[in-house]
Coordinates of C-alpha atoms in Angstrom, one line a residue:
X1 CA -25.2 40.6 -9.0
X2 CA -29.1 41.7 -8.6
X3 CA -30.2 44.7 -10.9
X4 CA -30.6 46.7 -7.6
X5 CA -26.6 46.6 -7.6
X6 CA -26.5 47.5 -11.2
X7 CA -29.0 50.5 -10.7
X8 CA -27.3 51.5 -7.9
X9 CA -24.1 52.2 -10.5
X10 CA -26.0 54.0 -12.4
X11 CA -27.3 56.4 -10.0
X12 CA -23.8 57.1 -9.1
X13 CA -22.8 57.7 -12.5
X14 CA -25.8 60.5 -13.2
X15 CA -24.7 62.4 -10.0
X16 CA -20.8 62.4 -11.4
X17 CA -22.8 63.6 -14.6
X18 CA -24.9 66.1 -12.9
X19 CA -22.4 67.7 -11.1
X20 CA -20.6 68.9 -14.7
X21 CA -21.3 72.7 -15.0
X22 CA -23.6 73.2 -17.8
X23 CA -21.0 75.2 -20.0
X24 CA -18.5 72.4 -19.6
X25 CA -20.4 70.2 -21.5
X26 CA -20.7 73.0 -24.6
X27 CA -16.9 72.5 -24.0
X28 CA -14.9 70.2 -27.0
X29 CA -11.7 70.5 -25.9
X30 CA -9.8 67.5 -24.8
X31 CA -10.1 68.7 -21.1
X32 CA -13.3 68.4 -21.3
X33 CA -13.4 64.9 -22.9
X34 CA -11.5 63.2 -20.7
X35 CA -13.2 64.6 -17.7
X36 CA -16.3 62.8 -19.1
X37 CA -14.1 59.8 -19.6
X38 CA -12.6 59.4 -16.3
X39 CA -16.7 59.8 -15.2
X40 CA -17.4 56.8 -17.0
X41 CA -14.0 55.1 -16.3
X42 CA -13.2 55.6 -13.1
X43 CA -14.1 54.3 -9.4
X44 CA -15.4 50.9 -11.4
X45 CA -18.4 52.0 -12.5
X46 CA -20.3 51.5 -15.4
X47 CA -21.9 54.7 -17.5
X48 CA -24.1 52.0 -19.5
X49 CA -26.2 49.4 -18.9
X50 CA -29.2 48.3 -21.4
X51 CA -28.3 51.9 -23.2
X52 CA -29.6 54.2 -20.9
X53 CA -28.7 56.6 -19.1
X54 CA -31.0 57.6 -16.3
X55 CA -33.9 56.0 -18.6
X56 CA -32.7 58.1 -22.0
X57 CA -31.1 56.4 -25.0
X58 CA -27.9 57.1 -25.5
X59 CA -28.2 57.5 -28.4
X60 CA -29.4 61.4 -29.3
X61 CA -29.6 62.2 -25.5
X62 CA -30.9 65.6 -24.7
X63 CA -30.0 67.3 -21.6
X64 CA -31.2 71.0 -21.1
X65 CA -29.8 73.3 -19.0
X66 CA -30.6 77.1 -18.7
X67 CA -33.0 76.6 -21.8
X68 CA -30.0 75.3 -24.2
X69 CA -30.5 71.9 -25.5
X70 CA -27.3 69.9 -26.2
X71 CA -27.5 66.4 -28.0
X72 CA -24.5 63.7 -27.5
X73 CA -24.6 61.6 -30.7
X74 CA -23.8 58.4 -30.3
X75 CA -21.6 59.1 -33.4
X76 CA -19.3 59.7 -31.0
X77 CA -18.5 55.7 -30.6
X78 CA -16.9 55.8 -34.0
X79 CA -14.1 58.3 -33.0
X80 CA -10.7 57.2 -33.5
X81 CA -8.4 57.3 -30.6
X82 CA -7.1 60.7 -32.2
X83 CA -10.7 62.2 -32.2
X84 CA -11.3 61.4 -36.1
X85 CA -14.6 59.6 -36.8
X86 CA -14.1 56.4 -38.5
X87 CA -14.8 55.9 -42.4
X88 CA -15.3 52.7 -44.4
X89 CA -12.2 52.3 -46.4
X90 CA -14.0 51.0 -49.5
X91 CA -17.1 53.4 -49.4
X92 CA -15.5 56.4 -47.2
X93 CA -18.8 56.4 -45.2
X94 CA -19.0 56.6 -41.6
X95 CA -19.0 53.5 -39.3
X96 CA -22.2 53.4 -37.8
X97 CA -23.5 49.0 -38.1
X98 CA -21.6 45.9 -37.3
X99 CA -21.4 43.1 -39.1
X100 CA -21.6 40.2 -36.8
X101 CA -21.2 37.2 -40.0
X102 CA -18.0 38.9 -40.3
X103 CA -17.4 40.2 -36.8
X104 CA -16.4 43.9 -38.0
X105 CA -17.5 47.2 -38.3
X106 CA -19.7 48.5 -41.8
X107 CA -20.7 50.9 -43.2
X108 CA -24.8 51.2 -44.7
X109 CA -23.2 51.0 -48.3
X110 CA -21.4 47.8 -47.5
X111 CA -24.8 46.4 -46.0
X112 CA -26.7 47.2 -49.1
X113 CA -24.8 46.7 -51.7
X114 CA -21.1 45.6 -50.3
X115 CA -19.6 42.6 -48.7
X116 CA -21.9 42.5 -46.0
X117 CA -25.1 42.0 -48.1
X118 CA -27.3 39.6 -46.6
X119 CA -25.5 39.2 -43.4
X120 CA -26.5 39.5 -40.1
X121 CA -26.0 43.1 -39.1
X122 CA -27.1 45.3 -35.9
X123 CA -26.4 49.0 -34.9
X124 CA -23.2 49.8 -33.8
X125 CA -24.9 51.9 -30.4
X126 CA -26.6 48.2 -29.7
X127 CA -23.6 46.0 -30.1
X128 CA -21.6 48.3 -28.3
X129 CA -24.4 48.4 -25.3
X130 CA -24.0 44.4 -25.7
X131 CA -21.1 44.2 -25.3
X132 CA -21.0 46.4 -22.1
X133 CA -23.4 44.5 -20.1
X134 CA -21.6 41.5 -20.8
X135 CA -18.6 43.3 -19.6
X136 CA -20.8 44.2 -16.6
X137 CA -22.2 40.8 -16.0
X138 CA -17.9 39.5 -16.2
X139 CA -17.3 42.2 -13.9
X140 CA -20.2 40.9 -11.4
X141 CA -19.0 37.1 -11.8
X142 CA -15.3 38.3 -10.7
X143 CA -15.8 40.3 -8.5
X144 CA -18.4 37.5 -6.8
X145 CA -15.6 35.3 -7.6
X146 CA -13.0 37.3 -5.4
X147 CA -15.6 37.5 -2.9
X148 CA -15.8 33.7 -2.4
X149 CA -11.6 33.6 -2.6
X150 CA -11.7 35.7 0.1
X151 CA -14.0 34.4 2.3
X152 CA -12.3 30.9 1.1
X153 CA -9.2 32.7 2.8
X154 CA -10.9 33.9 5.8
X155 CA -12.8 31.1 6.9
X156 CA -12.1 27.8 5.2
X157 CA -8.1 28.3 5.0
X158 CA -8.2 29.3 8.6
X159 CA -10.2 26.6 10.0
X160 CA -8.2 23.9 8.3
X161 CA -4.7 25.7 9.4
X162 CA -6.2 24.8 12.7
X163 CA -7.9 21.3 12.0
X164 CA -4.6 20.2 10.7
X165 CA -2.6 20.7 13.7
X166 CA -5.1 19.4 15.9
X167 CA -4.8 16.3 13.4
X168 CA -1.4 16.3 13.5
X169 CA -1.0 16.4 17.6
X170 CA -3.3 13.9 17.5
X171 CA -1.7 12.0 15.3
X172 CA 1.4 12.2 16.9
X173 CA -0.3 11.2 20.5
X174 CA -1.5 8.5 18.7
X175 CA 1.5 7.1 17.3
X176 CA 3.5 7.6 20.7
X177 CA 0.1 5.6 22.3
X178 CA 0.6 2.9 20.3
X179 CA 4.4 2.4 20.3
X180 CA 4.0 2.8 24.3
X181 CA 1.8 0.3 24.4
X182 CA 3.9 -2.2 22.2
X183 CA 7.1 -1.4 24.1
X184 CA 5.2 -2.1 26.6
X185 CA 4.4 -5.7 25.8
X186 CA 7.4 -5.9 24.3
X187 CA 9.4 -5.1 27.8
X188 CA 6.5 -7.7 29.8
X189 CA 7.6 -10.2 27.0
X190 CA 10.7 -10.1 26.9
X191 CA 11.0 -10.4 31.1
X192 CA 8.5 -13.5 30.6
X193 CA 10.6 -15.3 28.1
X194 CA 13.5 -14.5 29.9
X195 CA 12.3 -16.1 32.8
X196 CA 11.0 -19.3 31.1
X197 CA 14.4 -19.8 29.9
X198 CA 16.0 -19.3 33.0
X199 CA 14.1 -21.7 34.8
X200 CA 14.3 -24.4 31.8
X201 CA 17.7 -24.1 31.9
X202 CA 18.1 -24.5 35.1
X203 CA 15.5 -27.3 35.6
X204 CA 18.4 -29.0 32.9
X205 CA 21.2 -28.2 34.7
X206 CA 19.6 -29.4 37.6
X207 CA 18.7 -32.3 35.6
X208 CA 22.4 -32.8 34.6
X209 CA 23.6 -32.4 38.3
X210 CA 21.3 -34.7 39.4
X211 CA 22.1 -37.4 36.8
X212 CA 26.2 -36.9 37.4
X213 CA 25.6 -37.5 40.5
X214 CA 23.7 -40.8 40.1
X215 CA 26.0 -42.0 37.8
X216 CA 29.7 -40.9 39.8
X217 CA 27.8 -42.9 42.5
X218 CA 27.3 -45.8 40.4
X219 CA 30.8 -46.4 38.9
X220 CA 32.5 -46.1 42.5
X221 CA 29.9 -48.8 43.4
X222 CA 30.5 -50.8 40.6
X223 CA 34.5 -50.1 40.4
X224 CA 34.2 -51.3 44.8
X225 CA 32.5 -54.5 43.6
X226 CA 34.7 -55.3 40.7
X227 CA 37.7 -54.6 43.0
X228 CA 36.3 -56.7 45.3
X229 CA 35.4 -59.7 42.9
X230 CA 39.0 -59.4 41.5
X231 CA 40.2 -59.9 44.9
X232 CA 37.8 -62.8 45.9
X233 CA 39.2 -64.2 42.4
X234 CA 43.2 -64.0 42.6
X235 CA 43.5 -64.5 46.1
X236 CA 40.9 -67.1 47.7
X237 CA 40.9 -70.8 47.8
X238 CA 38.5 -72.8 46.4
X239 CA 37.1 -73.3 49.5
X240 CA 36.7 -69.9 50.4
X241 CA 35.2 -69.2 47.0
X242 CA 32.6 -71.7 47.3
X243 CA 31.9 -70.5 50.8
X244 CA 31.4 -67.5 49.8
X245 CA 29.2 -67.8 46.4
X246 CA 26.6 -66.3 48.1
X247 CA 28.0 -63.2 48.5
X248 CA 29.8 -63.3 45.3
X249 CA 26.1 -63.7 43.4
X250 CA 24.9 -60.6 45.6
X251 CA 27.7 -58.2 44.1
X252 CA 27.0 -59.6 40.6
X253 CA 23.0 -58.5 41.0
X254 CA 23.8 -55.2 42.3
X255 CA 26.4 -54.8 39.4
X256 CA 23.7 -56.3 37.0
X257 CA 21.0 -53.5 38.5
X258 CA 23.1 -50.8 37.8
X259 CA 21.2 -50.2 34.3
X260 CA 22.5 -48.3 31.2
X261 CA 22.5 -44.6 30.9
X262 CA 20.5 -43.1 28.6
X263 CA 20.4 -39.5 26.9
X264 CA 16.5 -38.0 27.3
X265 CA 14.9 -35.1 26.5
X266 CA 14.7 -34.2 30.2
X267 CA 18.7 -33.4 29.5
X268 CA 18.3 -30.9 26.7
X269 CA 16.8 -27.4 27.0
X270 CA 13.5 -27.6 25.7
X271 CA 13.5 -24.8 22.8
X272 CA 9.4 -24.0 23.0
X273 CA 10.5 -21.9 26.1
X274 CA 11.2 -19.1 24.4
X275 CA 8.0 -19.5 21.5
X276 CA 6.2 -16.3 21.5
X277 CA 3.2 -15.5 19.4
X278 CA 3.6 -11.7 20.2
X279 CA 7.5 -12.1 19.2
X280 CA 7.1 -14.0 16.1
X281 CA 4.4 -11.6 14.7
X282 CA 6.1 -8.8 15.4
X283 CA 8.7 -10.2 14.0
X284 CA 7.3 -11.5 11.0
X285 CA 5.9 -8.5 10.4
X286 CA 9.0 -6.3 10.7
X287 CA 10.2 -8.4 8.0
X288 CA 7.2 -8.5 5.8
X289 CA 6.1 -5.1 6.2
X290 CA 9.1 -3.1 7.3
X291 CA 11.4 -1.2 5.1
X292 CA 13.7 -3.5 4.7
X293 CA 11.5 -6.2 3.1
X294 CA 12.9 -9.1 1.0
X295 CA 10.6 -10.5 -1.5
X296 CA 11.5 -13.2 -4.6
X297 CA 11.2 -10.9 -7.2
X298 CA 12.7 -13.7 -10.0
X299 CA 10.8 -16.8 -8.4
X300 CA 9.6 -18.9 -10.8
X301 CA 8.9 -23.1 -11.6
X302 CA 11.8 -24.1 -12.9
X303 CA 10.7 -26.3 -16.4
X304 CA 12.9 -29.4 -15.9
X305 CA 11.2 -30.3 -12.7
X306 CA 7.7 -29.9 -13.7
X307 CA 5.8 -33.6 -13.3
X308 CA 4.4 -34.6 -16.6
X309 CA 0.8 -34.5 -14.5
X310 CA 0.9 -30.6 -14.7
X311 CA 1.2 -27.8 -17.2
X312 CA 3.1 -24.8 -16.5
X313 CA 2.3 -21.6 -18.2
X314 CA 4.3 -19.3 -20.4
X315 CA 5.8 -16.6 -17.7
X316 CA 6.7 -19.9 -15.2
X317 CA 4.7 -18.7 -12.4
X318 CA 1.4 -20.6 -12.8
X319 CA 1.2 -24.7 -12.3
X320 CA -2.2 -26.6 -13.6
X321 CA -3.3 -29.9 -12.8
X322 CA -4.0 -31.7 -15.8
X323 CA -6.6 -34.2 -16.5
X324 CA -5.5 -37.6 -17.8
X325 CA -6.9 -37.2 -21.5
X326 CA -4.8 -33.8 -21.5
X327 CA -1.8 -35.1 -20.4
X328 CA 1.4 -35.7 -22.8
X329 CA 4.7 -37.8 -22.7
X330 CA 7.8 -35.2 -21.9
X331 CA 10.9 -35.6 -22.1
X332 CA 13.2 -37.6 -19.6
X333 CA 14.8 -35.1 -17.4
X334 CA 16.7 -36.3 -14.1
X335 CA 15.2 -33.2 -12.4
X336 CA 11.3 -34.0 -13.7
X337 CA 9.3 -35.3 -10.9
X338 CA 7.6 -38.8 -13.4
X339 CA 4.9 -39.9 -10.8
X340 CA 3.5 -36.9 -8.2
X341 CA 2.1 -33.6 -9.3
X342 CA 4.9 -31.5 -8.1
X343 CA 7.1 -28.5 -9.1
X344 CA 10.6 -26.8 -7.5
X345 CA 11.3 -22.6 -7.9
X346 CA 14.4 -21.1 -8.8
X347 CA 16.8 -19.2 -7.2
X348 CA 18.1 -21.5 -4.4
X349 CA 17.9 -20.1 -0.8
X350 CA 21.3 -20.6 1.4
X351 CA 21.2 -17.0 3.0
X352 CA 19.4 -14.2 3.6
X353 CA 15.8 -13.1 3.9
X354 CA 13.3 -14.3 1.7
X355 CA 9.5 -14.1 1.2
X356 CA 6.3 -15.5 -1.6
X357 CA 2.8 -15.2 -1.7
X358 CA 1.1 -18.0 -3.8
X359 CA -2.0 -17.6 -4.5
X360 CA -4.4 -21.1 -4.5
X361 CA -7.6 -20.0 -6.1
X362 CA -10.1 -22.7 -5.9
X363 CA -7.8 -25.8 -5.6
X364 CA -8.8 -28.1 -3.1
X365 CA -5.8 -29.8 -3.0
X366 CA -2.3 -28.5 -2.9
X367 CA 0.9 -28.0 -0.8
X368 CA 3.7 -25.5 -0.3
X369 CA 6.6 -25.3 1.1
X370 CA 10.4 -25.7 1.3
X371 CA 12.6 -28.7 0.9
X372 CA 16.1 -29.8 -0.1
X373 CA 17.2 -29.7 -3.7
X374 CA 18.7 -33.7 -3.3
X375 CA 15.3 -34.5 -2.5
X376 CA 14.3 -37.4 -4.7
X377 CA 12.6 -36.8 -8.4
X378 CA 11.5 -40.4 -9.4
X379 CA 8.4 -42.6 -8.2
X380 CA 6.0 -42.4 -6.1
X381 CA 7.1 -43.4 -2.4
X382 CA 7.7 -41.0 0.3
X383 CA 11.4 -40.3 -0.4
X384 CA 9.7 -38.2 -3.9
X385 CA 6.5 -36.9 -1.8
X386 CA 6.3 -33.5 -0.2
X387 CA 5.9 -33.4 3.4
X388 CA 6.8 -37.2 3.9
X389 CA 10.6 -37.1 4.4
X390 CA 13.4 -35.8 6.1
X391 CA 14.2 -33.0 3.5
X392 CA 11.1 -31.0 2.8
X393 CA 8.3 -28.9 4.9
X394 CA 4.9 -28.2 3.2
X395 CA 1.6 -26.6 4.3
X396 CA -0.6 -29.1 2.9
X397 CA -4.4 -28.8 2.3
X398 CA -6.8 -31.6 1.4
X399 CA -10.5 -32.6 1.1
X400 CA -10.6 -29.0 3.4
X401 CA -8.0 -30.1 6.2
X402 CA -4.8 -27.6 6.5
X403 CA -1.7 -29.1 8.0
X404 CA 2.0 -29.1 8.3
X405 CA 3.6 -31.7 7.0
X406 CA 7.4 -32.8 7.6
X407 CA 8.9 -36.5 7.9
X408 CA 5.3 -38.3 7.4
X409 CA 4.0 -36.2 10.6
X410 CA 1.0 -33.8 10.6
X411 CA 0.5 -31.1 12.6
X412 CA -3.3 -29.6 11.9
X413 CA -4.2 -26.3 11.6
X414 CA -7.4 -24.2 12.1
X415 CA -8.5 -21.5 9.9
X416 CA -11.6 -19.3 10.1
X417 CA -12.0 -19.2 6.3
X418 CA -10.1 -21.1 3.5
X419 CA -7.3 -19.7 2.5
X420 CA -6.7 -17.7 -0.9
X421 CA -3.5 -17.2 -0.7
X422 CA -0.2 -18.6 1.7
X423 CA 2.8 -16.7 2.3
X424 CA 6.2 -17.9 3.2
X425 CA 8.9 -16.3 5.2
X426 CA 12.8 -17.6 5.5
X427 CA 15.0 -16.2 7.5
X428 CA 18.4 -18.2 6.8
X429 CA 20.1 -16.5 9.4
X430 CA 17.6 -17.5 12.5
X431 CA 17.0 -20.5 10.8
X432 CA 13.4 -20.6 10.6
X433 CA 10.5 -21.1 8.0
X434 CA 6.9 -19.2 8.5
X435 CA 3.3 -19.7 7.0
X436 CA 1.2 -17.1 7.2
X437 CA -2.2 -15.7 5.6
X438 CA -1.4 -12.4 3.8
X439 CA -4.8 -11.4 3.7
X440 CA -5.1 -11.5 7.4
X441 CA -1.3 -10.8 7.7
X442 CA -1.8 -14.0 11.1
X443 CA 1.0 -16.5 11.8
X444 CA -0.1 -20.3 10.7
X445 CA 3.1 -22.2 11.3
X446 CA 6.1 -21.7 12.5
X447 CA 9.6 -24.0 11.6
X448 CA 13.0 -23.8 13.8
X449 CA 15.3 -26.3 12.0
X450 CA 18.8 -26.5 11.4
X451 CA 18.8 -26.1 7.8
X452 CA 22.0 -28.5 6.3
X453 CA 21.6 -27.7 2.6
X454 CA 20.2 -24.7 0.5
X455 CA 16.5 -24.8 0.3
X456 CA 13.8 -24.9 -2.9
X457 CA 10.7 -23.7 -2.9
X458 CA 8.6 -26.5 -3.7
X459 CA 4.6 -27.1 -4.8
X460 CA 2.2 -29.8 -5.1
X461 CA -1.2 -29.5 -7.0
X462 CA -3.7 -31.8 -7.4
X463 CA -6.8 -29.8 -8.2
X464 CA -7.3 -26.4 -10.5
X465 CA -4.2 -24.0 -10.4
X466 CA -1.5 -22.3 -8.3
X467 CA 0.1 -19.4 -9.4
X468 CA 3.1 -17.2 -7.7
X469 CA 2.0 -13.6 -6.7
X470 CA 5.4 -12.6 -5.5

């Protein structure tokens, strides 16, 4: 608050002053006391500022009016609240310094001579002044204070009352956009996959037709020509047989051209009719990211299985390839893999939901994946390695290549960036194993297999570490 404000209190305070009759202030009697206290009290204004009083001291101010001079002492500080002035109880002198060392009132004996010799003392009529204007100035701050508050109120409360249900209508527009839009292409999917599977299956069932067909057309012929040989065998002479060889050897070719059936693929539905990359990461991520989520919480290398050529770390979740000179005999365990750098996880998986994030670090080699607990555990031919058999499926990266890897065959993979970590998804009941990249939350590989036995999670490394995230 300027000092303009401030004088501005002070000039109403004179006139409140100024409009006292001249007797009245002659006048000791309480009325007349606290008519000069509810001047100075009342309508939040202040009587004193810097101690002065429309540029007098208070202290010994002289007003005259009708040639009578009357004096206000500033004695008048020291009164008690009964109207008693206030002694020194150890000197029985008046009040009249403060003692700020002490933070109380004295007395001039107890400065010269008392308990408050030395200290640091100042006039009661100053400290009291003081004290006022830093009333005033607290005064100024709240009231500047409440000022801001209510404009805070007015203005800023206001606008963001508003703000926030435009956000919030937008927000819902927003969220009804995008769930239209994915219904949307959910509903065009849907009729598209539905129609690809329609047509394969009938394209097999036409297949099938086709191929009964063919083949009810080639036992009558070939029953008509046996029936006919038998005849030609039990009932003609030899003479009539030998006559008629010739016809005899022309049944017996047809009957030899006949062929054997065979079962193709052309007579099963071909399943990649209904593969969606929409569906499955939609789906995937409904399972990954939805309420609902299942992760491995307890997954962790199970010790016995461990290959002598790593080192697994205290809390089971990290696996380190070890360098020959660091490597030590263990113990012979049925369960240890003896001759490839690999690793199974505990719990099994034979229902359910599951998913695990590994993360790879720097290793340039490494694989992860899923396979049967019977797999094999000792040497180093196919049956033991991961990826190269009938019973496990790995995402397998070497020398920079990424690949999926099941019963010796590769399928490659492009990337845009080398992966940091691989997630895996299992869904027992659909029967089907994902790969994905959790940083980029995209689909890598996708596995529909009738799963015969419960699964492991299973690891290879070759270089640096891999550790389990989740």
């Amino acid at each position: 608050m300027s000092t303009e404000y401030r004088l501005c209190e002070l000039a109403t305070v004179s006139l409140h002053v100024n409009d006292l009759e001249p007797d009245s202030l002659l006048d000791d009697t309480p009325k007349h006391q606290d008519r000069i206290g509810n001047v100075c009290e009342g309508g939040g204004q202040f009587l004193h500022t810097n101690g002065t009083v429309n540029g007098e001291s208070s202290k010994n101010t002289v007003r005259k009016f009708e040639k009578r001079e009357i004096t206000v002492d500033s004695r008048t500080d020291t009164l008690s609240a009964s109207g008693e002035v206030k002694l020194c109880p150890v000197h029985e002198c008046e009040l009249q310094l403060y003692c700020s060392t002490e933070g109380r009132l004295a007395c001039s004996k107890c400065v010269s001579d008392g308990s408050c010799q030395g200290h640091k003392v100042t006039e009661l009529a100053t400290r009291a002044t003081a004290i006022r204007n830093q009333l005033v100035d607290v005064c100024e701050k709240m009231q500047l204070q409440a000022l801001r508050i209510e404009r805070f109120i007015d203005h800023t409360l206001t606008a963001r009352e508003k703000a926030v249900q435009t956000d919030a209508n937008s927000a819902r527009e927003r969220v009804l956009a995008q769930v239209n839009v994915v219904r949307e292409a959910l509903e065009e999917e849907e009729q598209r996959l539905l129609e690809a599977i329609q047509r394969e299956e009938e394209r097999v069932e036409q297949c099938l037709l086709t191929q009964r067909a063919h083949w009810t057309h080639t036992v009558e012929k070939l029953t008509n020509a046996r029936t006919s040989l038998v005849h030609t065998l039990t009932h003609s002479t030899d003479t009539m047989i030998v006559s008629s060889n010739e016809e005899i050897n022309d049944r017996i070719e047809d009957a030899e051209g006949v062929g054997e059936p065979r079962d193709t693929e052309q007579l099963t539905l071909n399943r990649g009719c209904s593969n969606s990359k929409l569906m499955v990461g939609l789906w995937a991520s409904a399972l990954l990211l939805g309420p609902s989520a299942h992760r491995l919480a307890t997954l962790h290398f199970e010790a016995q299985t461990v290959s002598p050529l790593l080192s697994l770390s205290n809390d089971q979740r990290t696996l380190t390839f070890l360098p020959k000179r660091q490597r030590q005999l263990t113990p012979y365990d049925p369960a240890r893999f003896d001759s490839l750098p690999n690793a199974l996880c505990s719990p099994p998986m034979s229902s359910g939901t599951h998913s695990w994030v590994l993360d790879m670090g720097t290793s340039a080699a490494f694989k992860v994946g899923v396979c049967y607990s019977s797999i094999e555990r000792k040497g180093s031919g196919n049956a033991a390695r991961l990826g190269y058999n009938t019973k496990s499926w790995v995402l397998s990266h070497y020398d920079g290549d990424l690949s999926f890897c099941h019963d010796g065959c590769n399928v490659g993979i492009t990337v845009a960036k080398k992966l940091k970590t691989v997630g895996l998804l299992l869904d027992w009941t659909s029967q089907t194993l994902l790969f994905y990249d959790p940083e980029s939350m995209s689909v890598l590989h996708v596995v529909r297999h009738a799963f015969s036995e419960p699964l492991l999670a299973a690891c290879a490394v070759a270089d640096q570490s891999v550790s389990i995230v989740h």
